[in-house]
Short mmCIF file of C-alpha atoms in Angstrom, two decimals:
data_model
loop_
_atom_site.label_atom_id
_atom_site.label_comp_id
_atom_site.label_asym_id
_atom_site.label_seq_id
_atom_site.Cartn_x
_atom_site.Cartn_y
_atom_site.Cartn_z
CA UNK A 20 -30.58 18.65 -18.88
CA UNK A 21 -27.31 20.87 -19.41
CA UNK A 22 -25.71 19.80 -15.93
CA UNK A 23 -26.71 16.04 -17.40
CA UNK A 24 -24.26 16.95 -20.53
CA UNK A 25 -21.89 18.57 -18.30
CA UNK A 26 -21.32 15.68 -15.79
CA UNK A 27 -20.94 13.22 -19.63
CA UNK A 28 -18.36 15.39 -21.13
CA UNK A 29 -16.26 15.96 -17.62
CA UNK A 30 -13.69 13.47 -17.05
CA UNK A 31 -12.29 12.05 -13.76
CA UNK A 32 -8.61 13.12 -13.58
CA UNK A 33 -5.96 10.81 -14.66
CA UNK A 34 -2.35 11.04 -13.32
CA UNK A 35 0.39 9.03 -14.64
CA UNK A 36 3.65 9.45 -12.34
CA UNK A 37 3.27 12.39 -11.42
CA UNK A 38 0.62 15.20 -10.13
CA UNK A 39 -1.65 16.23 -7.57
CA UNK A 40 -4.10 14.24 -5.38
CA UNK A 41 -6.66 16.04 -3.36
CA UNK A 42 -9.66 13.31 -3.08
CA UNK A 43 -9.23 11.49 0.29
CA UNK A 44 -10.38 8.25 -1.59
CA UNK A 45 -7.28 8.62 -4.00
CA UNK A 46 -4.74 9.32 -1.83
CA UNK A 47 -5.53 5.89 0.63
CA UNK A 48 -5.27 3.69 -2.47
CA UNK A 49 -2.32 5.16 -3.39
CA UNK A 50 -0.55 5.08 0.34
CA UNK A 51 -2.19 1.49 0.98
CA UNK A 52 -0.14 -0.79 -0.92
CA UNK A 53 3.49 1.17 -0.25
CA UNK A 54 4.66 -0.95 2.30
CA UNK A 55 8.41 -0.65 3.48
CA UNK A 56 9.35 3.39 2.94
CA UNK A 57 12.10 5.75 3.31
CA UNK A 58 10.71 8.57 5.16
CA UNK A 59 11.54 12.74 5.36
CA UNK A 60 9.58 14.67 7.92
CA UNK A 61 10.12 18.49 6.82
CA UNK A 62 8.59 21.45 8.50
CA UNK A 63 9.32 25.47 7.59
CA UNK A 64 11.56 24.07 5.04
CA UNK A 65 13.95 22.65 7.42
CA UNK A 66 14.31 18.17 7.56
CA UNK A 67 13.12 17.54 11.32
CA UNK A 68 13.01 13.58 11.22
CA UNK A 69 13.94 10.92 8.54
CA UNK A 70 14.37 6.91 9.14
CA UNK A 71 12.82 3.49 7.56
CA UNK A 72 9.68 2.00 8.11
CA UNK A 73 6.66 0.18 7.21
CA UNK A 74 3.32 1.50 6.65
CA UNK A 75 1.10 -1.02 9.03
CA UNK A 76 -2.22 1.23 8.72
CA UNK A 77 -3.77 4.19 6.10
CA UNK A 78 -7.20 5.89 7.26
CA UNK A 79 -9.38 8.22 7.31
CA UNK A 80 -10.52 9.43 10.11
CA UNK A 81 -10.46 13.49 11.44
CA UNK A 82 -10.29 12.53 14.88
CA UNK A 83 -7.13 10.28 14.92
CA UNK A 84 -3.81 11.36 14.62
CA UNK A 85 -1.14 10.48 11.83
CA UNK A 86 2.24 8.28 13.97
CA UNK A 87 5.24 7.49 12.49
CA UNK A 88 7.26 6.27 15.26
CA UNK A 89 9.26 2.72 15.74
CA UNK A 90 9.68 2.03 12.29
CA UNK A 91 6.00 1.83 11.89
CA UNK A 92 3.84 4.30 9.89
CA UNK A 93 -0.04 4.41 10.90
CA UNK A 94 -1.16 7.54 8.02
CA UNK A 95 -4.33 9.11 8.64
CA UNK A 96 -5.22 10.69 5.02
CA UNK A 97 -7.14 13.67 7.20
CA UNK A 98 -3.69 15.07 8.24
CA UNK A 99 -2.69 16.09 5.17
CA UNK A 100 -4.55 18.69 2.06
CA UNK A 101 -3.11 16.66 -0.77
CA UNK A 102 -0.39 14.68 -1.95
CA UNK A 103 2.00 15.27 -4.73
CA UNK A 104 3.00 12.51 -6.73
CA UNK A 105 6.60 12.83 -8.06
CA UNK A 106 9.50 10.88 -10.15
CA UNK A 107 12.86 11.02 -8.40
CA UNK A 108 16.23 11.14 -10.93
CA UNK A 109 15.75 7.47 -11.53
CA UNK A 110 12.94 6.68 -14.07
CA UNK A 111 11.72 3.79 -11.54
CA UNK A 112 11.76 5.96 -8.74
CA UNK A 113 8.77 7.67 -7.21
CA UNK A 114 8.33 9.63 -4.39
CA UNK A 115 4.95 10.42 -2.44
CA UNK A 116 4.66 14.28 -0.89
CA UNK A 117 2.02 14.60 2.13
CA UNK A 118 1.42 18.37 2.24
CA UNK A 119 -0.60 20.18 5.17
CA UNK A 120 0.55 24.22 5.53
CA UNK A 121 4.52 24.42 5.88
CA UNK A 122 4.58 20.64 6.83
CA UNK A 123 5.54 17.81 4.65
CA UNK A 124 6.22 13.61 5.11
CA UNK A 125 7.96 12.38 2.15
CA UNK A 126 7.76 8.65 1.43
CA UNK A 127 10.07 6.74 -0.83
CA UNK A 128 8.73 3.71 -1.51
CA UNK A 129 11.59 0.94 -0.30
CA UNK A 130 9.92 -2.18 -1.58
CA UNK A 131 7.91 -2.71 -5.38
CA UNK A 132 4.70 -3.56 -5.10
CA UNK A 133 4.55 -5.83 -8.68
CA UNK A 134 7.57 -8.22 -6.80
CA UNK A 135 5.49 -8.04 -3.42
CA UNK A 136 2.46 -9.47 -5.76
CA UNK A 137 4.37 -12.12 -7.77
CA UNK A 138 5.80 -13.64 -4.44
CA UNK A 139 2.58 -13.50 -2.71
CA UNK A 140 0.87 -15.04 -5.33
CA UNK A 141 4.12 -17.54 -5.41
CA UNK A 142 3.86 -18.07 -1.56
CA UNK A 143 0.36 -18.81 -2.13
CA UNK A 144 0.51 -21.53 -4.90
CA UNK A 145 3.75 -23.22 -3.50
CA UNK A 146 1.08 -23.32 -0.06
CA UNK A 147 -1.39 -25.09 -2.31
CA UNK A 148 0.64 -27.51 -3.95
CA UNK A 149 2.00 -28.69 -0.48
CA UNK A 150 -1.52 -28.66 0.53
CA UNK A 151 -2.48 -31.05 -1.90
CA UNK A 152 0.07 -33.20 -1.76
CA UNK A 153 -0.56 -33.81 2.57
CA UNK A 154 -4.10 -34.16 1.42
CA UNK A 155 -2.89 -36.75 -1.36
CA UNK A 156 -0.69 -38.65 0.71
CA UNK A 157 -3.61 -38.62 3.94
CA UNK A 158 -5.86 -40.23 1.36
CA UNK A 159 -3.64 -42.84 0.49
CA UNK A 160 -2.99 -43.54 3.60
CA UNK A 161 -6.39 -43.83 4.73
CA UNK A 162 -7.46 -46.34 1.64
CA UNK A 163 -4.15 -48.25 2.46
CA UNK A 164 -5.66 -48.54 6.43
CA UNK A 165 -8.73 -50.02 4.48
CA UNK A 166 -7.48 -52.47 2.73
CA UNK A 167 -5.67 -53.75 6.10
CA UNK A 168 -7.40 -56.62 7.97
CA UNK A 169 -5.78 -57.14 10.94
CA UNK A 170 -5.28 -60.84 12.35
#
């Protein structure tokens, strides 16, 4: 009964901006949506890669490696003991810190994910609309053909 009160009163973290993410589950909904990054491959302190790129793929699997190579980034959560969540100088700017040992891949997000949404969800309406208008105008066309007797 008293681990029953002590799983009630125990909250799941909350992190607004910035902290530490250690669950596996966290961290993948956090890199999923990124998209276009600005990237900073550290190790022993000292920058060994940096470049632009697109995450295409975050996973979890401890047999598969994390790639970052031809502007693509394929992020395998399992590569990594936690990520630190950070704000950069700007207030709208974020940063995202993989950390495993004396090894870190900093991403910089590059695109917004709210815009990405609204023109997405734009995209997807303006595809509608045209939809239904070729669907309109087929109708139409076929109750015109109808109304046709040929001589």
């Amino acid at each position: 009964m008293n681990s029953d009160r002590a799983q009630k009163i125990l909250a799941a973290p909350c992190i607004v901006d910035t902290g530490i993410v250690v669950n596996k589950q966290d961290m993948q909904r956090l890199l999923s949506d990124l998209g276009r990054v600005s990237y900073i491959h550290i190790q022993d302190g000292k920058i060994c890669s940096q470049g632009e790129g697109f995450v295409l793929e975050v996973f979890a699997d401890p047999h598969r490696a994390t790639i970052v190579a031809n502007h693509a980034l394929y992020l395998n959560i399992y590569s990594f003991d936690y990520l630190e969540l950070s704000r950069g100088a700007k207030e709208d700017e974020a940063y995202f810190d993989l950390i495993q040992d004396s090894r870190l891949l900093r991403l910089i997000p590059l695109s917004n994910p709210l815009k990405e949404r609204e023109l997405r969800y734009f995209n997807a309406s303006a595809l509608e609309t045209a939809l239904a208008e070729v669907l309109s105008a087929k109708l139409d066309a076929e109750i015109d053909d109808e109304g046709y007797l040929p001589f």
